[in-house]
Coordinates of C-alpha atoms and ligand atoms in Angstrom, one line a residue:
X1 CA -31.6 -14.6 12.2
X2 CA -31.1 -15.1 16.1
X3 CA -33.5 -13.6 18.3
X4 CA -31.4 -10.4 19.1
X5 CA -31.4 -9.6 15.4
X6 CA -34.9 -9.8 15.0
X7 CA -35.6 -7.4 17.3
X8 CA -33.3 -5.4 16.1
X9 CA -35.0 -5.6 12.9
X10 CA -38.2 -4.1 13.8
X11 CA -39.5 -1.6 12.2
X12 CA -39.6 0.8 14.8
X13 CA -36.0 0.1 15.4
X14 CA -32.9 2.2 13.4
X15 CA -29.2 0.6 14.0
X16 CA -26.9 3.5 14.4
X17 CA -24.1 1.5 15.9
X18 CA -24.5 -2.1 14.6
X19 CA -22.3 -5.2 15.7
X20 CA -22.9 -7.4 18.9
X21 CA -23.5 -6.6 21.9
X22 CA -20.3 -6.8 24.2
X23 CA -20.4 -10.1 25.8
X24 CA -18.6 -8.7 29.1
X25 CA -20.8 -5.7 29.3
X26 CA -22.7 -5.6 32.5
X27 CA -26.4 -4.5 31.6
X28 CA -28.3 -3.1 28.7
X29 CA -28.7 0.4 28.8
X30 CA -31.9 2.6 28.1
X31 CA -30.9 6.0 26.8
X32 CA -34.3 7.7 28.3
X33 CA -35.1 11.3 26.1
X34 CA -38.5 11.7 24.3
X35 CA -40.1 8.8 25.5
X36 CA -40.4 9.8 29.4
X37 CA -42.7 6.6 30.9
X38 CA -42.3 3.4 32.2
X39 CA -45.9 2.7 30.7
X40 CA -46.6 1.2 27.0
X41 CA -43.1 2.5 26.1
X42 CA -41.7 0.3 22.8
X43 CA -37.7 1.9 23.4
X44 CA -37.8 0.5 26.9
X45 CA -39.8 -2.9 25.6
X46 CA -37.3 -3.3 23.1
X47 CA -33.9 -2.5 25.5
X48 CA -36.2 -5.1 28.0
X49 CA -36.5 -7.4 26.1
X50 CA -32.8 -7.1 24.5
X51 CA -32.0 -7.6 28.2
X52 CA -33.7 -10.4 28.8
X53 CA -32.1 -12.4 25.9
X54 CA -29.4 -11.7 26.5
X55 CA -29.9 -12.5 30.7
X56 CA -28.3 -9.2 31.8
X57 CA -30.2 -6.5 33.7
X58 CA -31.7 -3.4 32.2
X59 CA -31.3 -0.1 33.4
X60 CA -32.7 3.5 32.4
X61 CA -30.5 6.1 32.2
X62 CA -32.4 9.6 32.4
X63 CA -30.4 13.0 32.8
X64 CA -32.1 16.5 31.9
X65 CA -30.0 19.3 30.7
X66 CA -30.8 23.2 31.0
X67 CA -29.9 24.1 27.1
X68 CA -32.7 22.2 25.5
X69 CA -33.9 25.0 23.1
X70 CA -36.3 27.0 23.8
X71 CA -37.4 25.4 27.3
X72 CA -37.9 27.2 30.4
X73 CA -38.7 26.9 34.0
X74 CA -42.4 25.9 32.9
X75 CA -41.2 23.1 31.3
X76 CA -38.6 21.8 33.1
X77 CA -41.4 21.9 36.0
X78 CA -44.0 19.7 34.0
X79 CA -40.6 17.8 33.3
X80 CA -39.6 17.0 36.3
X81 CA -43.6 16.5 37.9
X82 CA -43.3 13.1 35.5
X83 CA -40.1 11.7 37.0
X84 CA -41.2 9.6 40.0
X85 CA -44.0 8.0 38.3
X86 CA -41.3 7.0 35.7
X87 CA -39.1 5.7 38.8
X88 CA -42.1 3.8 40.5
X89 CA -42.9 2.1 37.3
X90 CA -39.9 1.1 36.4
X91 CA -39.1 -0.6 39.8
X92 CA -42.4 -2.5 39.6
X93 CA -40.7 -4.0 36.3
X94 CA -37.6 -4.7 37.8
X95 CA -35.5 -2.2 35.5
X96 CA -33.0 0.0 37.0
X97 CA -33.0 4.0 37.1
X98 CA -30.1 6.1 37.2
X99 CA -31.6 10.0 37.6
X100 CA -28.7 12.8 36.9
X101 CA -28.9 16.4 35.8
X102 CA -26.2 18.6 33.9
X103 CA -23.3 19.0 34.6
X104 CA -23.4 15.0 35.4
X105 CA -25.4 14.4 32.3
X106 CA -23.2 12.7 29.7
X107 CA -24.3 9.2 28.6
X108 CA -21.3 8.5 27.4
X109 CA -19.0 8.9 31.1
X110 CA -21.5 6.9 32.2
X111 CA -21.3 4.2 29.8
X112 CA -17.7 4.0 31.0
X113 CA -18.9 3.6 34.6
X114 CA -21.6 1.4 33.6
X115 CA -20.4 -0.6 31.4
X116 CA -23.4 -1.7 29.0
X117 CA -23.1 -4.7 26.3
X118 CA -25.8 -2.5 24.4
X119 CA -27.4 1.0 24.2
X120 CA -31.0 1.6 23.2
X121 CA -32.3 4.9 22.4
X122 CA -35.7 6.9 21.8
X123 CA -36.3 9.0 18.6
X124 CA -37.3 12.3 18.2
X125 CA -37.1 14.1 15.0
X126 CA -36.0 17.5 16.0
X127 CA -33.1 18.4 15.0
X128 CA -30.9 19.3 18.2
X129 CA -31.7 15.2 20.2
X130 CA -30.6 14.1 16.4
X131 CA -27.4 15.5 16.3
X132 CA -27.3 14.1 20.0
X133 CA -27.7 11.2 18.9
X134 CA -25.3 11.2 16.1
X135 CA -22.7 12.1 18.6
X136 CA -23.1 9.3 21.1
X137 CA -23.4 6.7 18.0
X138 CA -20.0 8.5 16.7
X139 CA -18.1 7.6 19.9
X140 CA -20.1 4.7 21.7
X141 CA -18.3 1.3 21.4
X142 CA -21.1 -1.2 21.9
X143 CA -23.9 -1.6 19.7
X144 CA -26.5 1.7 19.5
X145 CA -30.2 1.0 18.6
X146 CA -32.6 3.9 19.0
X147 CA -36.4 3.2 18.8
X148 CA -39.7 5.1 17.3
X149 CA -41.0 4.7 20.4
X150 CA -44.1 8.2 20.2
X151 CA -45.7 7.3 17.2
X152 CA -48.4 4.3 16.0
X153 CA -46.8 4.3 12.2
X154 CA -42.8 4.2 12.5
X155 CA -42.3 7.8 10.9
X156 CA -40.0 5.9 8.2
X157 CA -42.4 4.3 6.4
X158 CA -44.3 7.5 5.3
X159 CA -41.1 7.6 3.1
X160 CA -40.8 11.2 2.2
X161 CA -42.5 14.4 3.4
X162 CA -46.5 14.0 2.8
X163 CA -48.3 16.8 0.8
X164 CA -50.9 16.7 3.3
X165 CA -53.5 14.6 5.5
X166 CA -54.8 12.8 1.9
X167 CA -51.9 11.5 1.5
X168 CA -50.9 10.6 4.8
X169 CA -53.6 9.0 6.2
X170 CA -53.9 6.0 3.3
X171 CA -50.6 5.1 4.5
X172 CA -51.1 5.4 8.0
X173 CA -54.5 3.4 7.4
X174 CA -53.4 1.0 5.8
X175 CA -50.0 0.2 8.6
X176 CA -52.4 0.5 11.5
X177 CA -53.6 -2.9 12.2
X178 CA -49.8 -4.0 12.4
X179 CA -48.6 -1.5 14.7
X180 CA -51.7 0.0 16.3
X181 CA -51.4 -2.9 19.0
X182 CA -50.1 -3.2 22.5
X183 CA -47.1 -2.6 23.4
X184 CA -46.4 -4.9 26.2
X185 CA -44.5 -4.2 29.5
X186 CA -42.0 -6.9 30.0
X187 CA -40.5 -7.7 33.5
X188 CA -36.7 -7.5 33.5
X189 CA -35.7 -11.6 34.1
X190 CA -32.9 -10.0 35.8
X191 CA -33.7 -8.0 38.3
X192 CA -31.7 -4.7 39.0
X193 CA -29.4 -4.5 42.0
X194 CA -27.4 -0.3 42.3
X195 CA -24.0 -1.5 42.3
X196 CA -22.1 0.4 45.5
X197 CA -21.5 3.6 44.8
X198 CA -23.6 4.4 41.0
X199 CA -24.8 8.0 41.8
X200 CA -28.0 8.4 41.1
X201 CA -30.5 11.5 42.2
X202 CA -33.4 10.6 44.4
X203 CA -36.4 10.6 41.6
X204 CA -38.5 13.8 43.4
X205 CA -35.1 16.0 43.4
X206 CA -34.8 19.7 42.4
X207 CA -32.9 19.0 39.4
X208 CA -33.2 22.6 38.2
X209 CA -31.4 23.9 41.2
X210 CA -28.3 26.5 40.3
X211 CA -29.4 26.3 36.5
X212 CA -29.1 29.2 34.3
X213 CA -32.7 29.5 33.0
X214 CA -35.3 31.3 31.9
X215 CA -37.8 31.7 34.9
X216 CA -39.8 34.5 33.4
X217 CA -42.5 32.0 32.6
X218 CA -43.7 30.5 35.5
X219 CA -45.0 26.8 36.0
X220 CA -48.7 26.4 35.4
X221 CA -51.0 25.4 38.3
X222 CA -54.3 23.1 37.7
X223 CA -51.6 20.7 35.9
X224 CA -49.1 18.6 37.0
X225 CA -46.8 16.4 34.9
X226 CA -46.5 12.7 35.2
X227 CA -48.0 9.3 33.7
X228 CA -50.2 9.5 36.4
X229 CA -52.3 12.6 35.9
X230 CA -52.1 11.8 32.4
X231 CA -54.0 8.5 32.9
X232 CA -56.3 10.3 35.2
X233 CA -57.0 13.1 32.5
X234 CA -57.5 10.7 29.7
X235 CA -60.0 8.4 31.9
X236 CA -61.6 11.4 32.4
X237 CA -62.1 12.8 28.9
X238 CA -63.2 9.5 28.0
X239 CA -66.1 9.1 30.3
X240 CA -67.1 12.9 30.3
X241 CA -66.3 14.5 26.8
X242 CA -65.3 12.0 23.9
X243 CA -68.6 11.3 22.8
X244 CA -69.3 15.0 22.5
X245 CA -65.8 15.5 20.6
X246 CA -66.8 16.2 16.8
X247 CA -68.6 19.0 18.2
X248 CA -66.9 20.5 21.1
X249 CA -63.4 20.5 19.4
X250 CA -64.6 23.5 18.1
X251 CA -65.8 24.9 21.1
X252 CA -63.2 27.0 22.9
X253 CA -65.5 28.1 25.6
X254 CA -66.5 24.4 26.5
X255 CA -63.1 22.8 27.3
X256 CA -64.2 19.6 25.0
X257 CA -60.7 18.2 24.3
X258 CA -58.0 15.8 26.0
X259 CA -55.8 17.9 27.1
X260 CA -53.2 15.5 26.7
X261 CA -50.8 17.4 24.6
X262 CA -48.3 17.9 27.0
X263 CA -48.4 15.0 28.1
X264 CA -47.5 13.1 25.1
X265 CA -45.2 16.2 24.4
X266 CA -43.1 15.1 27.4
X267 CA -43.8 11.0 26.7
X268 CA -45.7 10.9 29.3
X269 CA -47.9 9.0 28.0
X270 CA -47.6 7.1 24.8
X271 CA -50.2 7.4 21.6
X272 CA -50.8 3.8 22.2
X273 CA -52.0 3.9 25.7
X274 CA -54.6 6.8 24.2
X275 CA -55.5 5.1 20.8
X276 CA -56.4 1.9 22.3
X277 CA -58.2 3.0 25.1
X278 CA -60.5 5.4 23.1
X279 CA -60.8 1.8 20.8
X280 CA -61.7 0.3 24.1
X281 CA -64.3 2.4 24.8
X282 CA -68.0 2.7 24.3
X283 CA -68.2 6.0 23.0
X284 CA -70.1 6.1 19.5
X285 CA -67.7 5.4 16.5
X286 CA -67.5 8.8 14.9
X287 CA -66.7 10.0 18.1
X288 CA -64.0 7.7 18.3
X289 CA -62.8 8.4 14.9
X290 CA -62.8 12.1 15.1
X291 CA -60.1 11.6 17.6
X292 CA -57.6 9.1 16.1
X293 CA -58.0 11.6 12.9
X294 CA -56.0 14.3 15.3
X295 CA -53.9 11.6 17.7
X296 CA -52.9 9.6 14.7
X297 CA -53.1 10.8 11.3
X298 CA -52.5 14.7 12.3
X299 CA -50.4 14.4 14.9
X300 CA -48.4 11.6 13.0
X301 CA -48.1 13.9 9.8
X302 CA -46.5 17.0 11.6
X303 CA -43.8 14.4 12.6
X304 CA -43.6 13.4 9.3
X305 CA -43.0 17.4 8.3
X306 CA -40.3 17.8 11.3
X307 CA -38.9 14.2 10.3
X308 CA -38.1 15.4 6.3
X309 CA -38.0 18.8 6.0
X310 CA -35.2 20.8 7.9
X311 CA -36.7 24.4 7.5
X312 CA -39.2 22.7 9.3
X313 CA -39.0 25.8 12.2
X314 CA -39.0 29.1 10.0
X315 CA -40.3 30.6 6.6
X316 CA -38.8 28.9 4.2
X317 CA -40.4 25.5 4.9
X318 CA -43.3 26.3 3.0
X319 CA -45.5 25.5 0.1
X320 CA -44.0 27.5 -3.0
X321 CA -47.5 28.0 -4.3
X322 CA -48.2 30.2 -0.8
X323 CA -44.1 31.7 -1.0
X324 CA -45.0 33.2 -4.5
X325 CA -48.5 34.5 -3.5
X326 CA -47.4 35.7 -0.4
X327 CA -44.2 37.6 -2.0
X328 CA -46.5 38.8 -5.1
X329 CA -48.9 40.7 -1.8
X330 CA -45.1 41.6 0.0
X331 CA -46.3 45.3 -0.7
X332 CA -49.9 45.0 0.4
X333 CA -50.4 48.0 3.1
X334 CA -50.9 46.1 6.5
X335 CA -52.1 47.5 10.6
X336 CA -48.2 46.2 12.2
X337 CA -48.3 45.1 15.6
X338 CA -44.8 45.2 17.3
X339 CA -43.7 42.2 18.9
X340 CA -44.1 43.4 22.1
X341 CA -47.9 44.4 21.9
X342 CA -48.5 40.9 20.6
X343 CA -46.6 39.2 23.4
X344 CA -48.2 41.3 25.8
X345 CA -51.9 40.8 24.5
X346 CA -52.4 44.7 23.0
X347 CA -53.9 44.7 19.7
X348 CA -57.1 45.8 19.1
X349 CA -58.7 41.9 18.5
X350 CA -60.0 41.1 21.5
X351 CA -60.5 37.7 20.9
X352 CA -56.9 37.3 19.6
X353 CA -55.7 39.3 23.3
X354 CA -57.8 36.3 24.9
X355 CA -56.2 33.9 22.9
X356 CA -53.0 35.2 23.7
X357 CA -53.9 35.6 27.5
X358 CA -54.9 31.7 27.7
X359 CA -51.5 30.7 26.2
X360 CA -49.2 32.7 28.3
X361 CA -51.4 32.2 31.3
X362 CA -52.3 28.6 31.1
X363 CA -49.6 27.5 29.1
X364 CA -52.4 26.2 26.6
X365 CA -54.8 27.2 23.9
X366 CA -57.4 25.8 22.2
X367 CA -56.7 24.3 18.4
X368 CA -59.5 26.4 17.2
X369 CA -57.7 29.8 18.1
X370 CA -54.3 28.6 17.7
X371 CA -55.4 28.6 13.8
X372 CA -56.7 32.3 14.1
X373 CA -53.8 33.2 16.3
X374 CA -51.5 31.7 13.9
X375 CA -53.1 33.4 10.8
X376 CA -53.2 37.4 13.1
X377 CA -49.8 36.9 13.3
X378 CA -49.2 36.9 9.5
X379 CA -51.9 39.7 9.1
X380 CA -50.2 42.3 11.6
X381 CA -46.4 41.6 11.4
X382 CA -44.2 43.4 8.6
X383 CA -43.5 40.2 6.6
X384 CA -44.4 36.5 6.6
X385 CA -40.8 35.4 7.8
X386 CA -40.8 37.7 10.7
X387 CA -44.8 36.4 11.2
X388 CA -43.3 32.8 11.5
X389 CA -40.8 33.4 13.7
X390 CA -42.8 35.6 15.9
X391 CA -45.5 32.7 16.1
X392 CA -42.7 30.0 16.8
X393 CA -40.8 32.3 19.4
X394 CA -44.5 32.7 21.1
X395 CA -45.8 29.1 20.4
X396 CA -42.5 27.6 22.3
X397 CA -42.1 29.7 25.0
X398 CA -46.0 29.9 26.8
X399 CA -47.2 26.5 25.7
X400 CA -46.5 23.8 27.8
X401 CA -47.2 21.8 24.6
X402 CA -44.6 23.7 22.6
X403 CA -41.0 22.7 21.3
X404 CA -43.2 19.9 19.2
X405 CA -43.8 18.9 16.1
X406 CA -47.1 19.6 15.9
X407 CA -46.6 23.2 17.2
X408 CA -44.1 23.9 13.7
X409 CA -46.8 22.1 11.4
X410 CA -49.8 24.0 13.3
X411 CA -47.7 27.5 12.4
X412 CA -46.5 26.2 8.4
X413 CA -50.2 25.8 8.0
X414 CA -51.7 28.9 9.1
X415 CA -48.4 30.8 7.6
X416 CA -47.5 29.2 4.8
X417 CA -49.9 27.0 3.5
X418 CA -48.3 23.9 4.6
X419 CA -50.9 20.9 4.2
X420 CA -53.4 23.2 2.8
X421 CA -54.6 23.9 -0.9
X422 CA -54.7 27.6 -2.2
X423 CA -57.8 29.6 -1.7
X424 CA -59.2 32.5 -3.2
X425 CA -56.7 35.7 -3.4
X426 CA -56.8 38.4 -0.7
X427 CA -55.1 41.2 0.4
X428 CA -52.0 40.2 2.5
X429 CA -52.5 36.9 2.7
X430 CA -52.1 36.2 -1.1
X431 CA -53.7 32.6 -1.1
X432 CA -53.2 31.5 1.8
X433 CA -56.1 30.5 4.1
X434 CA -57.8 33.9 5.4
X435 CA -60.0 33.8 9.0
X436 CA -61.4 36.5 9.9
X437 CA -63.0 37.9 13.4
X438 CA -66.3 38.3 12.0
X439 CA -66.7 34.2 10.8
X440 CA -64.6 33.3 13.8
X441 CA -66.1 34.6 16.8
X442 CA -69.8 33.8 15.3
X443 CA -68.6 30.1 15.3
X444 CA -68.5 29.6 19.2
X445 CA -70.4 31.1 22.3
X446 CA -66.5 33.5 21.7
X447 CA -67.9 36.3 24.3
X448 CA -68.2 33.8 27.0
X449 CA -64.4 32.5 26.0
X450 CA -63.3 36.7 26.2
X451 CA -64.8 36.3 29.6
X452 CA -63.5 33.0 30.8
X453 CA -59.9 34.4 29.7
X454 CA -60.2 37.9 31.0
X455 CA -61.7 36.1 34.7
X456 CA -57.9 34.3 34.4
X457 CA -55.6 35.3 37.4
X458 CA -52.2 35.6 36.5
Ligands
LIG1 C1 -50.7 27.5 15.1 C2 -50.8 26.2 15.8 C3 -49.9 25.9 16.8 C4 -50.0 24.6 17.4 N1 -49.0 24.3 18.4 C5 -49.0 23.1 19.0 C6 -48.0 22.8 19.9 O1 -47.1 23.5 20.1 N2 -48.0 21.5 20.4 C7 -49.0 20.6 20.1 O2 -49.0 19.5 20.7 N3 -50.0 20.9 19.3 C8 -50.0 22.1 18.7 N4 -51.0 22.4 17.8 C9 -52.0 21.4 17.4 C10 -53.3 21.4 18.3 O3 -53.8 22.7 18.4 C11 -53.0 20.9 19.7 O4 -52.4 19.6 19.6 C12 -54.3 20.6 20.5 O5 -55.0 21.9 20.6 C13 -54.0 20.1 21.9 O6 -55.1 20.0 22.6 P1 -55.7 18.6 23.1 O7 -54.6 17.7 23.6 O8 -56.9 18.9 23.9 O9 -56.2 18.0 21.7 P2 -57.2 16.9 21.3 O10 -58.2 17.6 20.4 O11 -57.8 16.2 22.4 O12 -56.4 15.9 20.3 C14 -55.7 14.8 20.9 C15 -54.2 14.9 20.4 O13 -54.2 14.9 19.0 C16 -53.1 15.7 18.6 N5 -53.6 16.8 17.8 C17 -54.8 17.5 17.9 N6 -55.0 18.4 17.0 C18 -53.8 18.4 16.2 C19 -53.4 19.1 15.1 N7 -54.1 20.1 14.6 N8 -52.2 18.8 14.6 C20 -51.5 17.8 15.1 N9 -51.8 17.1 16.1 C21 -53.0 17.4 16.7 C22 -52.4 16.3 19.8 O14 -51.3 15.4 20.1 C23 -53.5 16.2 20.8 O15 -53.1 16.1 22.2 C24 -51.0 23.7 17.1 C25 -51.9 24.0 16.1 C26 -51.8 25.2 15.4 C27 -52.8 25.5 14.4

């Protein structure tokens, strides 16, 4: 096998247009969607490196649309926060950047333009970028890899959707001393020159400018997108709070946690860059392994759930031992909360209103609640479907962290049982995990957290 073909045959790395590359095509292109970084970045490693054998130069091709579902004005903010960070890096490499924005967004026009003798895409298992990607490999004429690029394990070797964290995590185990290494940041050998006339955006743009969009949720201030701040944010957590992690994860009032899920939400930052600095570090080791547990084995099993099941976003996704408990309790008289007093914080739970207030106004809440939030939801709303999609309409619109895998397997959890076991039978919730405000709120200083959220502006 030539060199080419053994990168290609990387396990990270799917084929979905094979062949050679085109030996009069100018530069290899990388198709820039989940992964969004220059830094530790394996798609834009392997479309480097592809580049490099094949002595042409590489260039990123990054162009936001406004119809990804479900986003809005805060996202498209943090979105666009993380764009010149991606631009300086990649010039430091000598890889080139073309920045558009709809209605100059199609990969394919600018293929024709371009001219590449190979594409190389990112993954992402949701199902909208899939049938993206489907499309371009339908109609692309030079070869089409796309790479794993967010994940430690490449999600195809879990094989099939995991019944839960005991399965997962032997697997995972077992694959991490392969692929939890570096992973590198090749220099282009050819460096990028704009051929005359290649429109391109400048990388600090307004690319939201005239877009249809939702802007009833507005950005959030105290965090700004970008590789960057995420660096900045995870120095921080490790020097000030990851040795106190076991314990203040579930601490809502204490702010304990990264606070990196937006950022690897976005690709700002990659799970390697985390993983192996927390390795790095001197923190103590169950410290350090109470975190992988949720970067790695948690976070790698919700992508596994998006990845292979396609209900993965409403009711029917779940377990059928919760489906049949939950339909024999269909009947079970319930307090309903419309959908507007949830969205607008007015039940009668006034940790669940603080909760809700944190979300909408931050664009973030803590695991902890998200659970109890989760779990409210299917206590106050006239069915579990409609508690599902209520959660998932709410969950992807405030958090900035939404529209992600682990947002879908956070809600099939709490709703439906998804990666959980059955527990004792109550009313409504059949048996299906039960919290209640009484065990909840005893479990954290939770007055000081009603403060902190009622003291939000906003
Ligand atoms: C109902 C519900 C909804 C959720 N919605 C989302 C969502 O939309 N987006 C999102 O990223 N996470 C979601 N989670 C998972 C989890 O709550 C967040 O990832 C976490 O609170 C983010 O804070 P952090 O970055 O400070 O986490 P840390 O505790 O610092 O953890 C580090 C990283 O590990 C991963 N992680 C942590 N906890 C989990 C978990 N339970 N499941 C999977 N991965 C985890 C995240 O990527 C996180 O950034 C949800 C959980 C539930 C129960």
């Amino acid at each position: 096998m030539d060199e080419l073909g053994r990168l290609a045959s990387n396990a990270r790395v799917t084929v979905r247009r094979s062949g050679a590359p085109d030996p009069d095509g100018k530069y290899v292109v990388y198709w820039m969607q989940r992964s969004q970084r220059a830094l530790d970045n394996p798609a834009l490693e392997v479309a480097v490196q592809a580049a490099n054998l094949l002595y042409k130069p590489c260039v990123v091709f990054f162009a936001p649309v406004p119809f990804y579902p479900h986003a809005n004005l805060r996202h498209y903010r943090f979105l666009s926060q993380g764009i010149p960070s991606i631009a300086t890096g990649l010039k430091k490499r000598g890889i080139g950047f073309v920045l558009r924005r709809y209605p100059d967004h199609h990969l394919l026009k600018f293929c024709e333009q371009a001219r590449p003798a190979l594409v190389v895409g990112d993954e992402n298992p949701m199902r909208e970028p899939e049938h993206w990607r489907e499309a371009v490999a339908a109609r692309l004429g030079v070869p089409f890899w796309t790479v794993d690029a967010d994940v430690i394990v490449p999600s195809r070797l879990l094989l099939k959707e995991q019944y839960g964290a005991y399965t997962a995590r032997p697997r995972i185990r077992r694959l991490l001393p392969e692929f939890l290494q570096p992973v590198g940041n090749t220099r282009a050998k050819i460096g990028w020159k704009s051929p005359h006339g290649l429109q391109s955006l400048p990388p600090d743009s307004d690319l939201t400018a005239g877009w249809k969009l939702d802007c009833s949720v507005a950005p959030v201030a105290g965090i700004s997108g970008g590789t960057d701040h995420a660096l900045k944010r995870l120095k921080s957590f490790i020097r000030n709070d990851l040795a106190n992690y076991p314990v203040d994860r579930n601490k809502p009032e204490r702010d304990g946690t990264s606070r990196l899920s937006a950022y690897l939400h976005f690709g700002h930052i990659g799970p390697h860059t985390v993983a192996l600095a927390v390795q790095k570090s001197k923190a103590p080791k169950a410290a350090k392994e109470a975190f992988l547990e949720q970067l790695i084995v948690r976070r790698e099993l919700a992508i596994n759930f998006v990845r292979f099941n396609p209900d993965y976003d409403n009711f029917e996704s779940g377990t059928p031992w919760a489906h049949k408990s939950l339909a024999e309790h269909a009947g079970d008289p319930r307090k309903i909360y419309s959908e507007r007093q949830m969205e607008e914080a007015q039940t009668h739970d006034p940790l669940w209103n603080a909760a809700q207030r944190q979300m909408v106004v931050t664009g973030f809440m803590h695991n902890y609640l998200r659970m109890y939030w989760a779990k409210k939801i299917l206590e106050w709303s006239k069915t579990p479907a409609r508690a599902y999609q209520m959660a998932v309409y709410l969950n992807d619109k405030y958090e900035l962290d939404g529209r992600d895998p682990n947002g879908y397997a956070g809600i099939a959890w709490a709703i439906v049982g998804k990666h959980d076991r059955p527990w004792f039978e109550r009313p409504i919730f059949g048996k299906v995990r039960y919290m209640s405000f009484n065990s909840t709120s005893k479990k954290f200083d939770s007055k000081r957290y009603i403060q902190q959220m009622e003291a939000l502006e906003g």
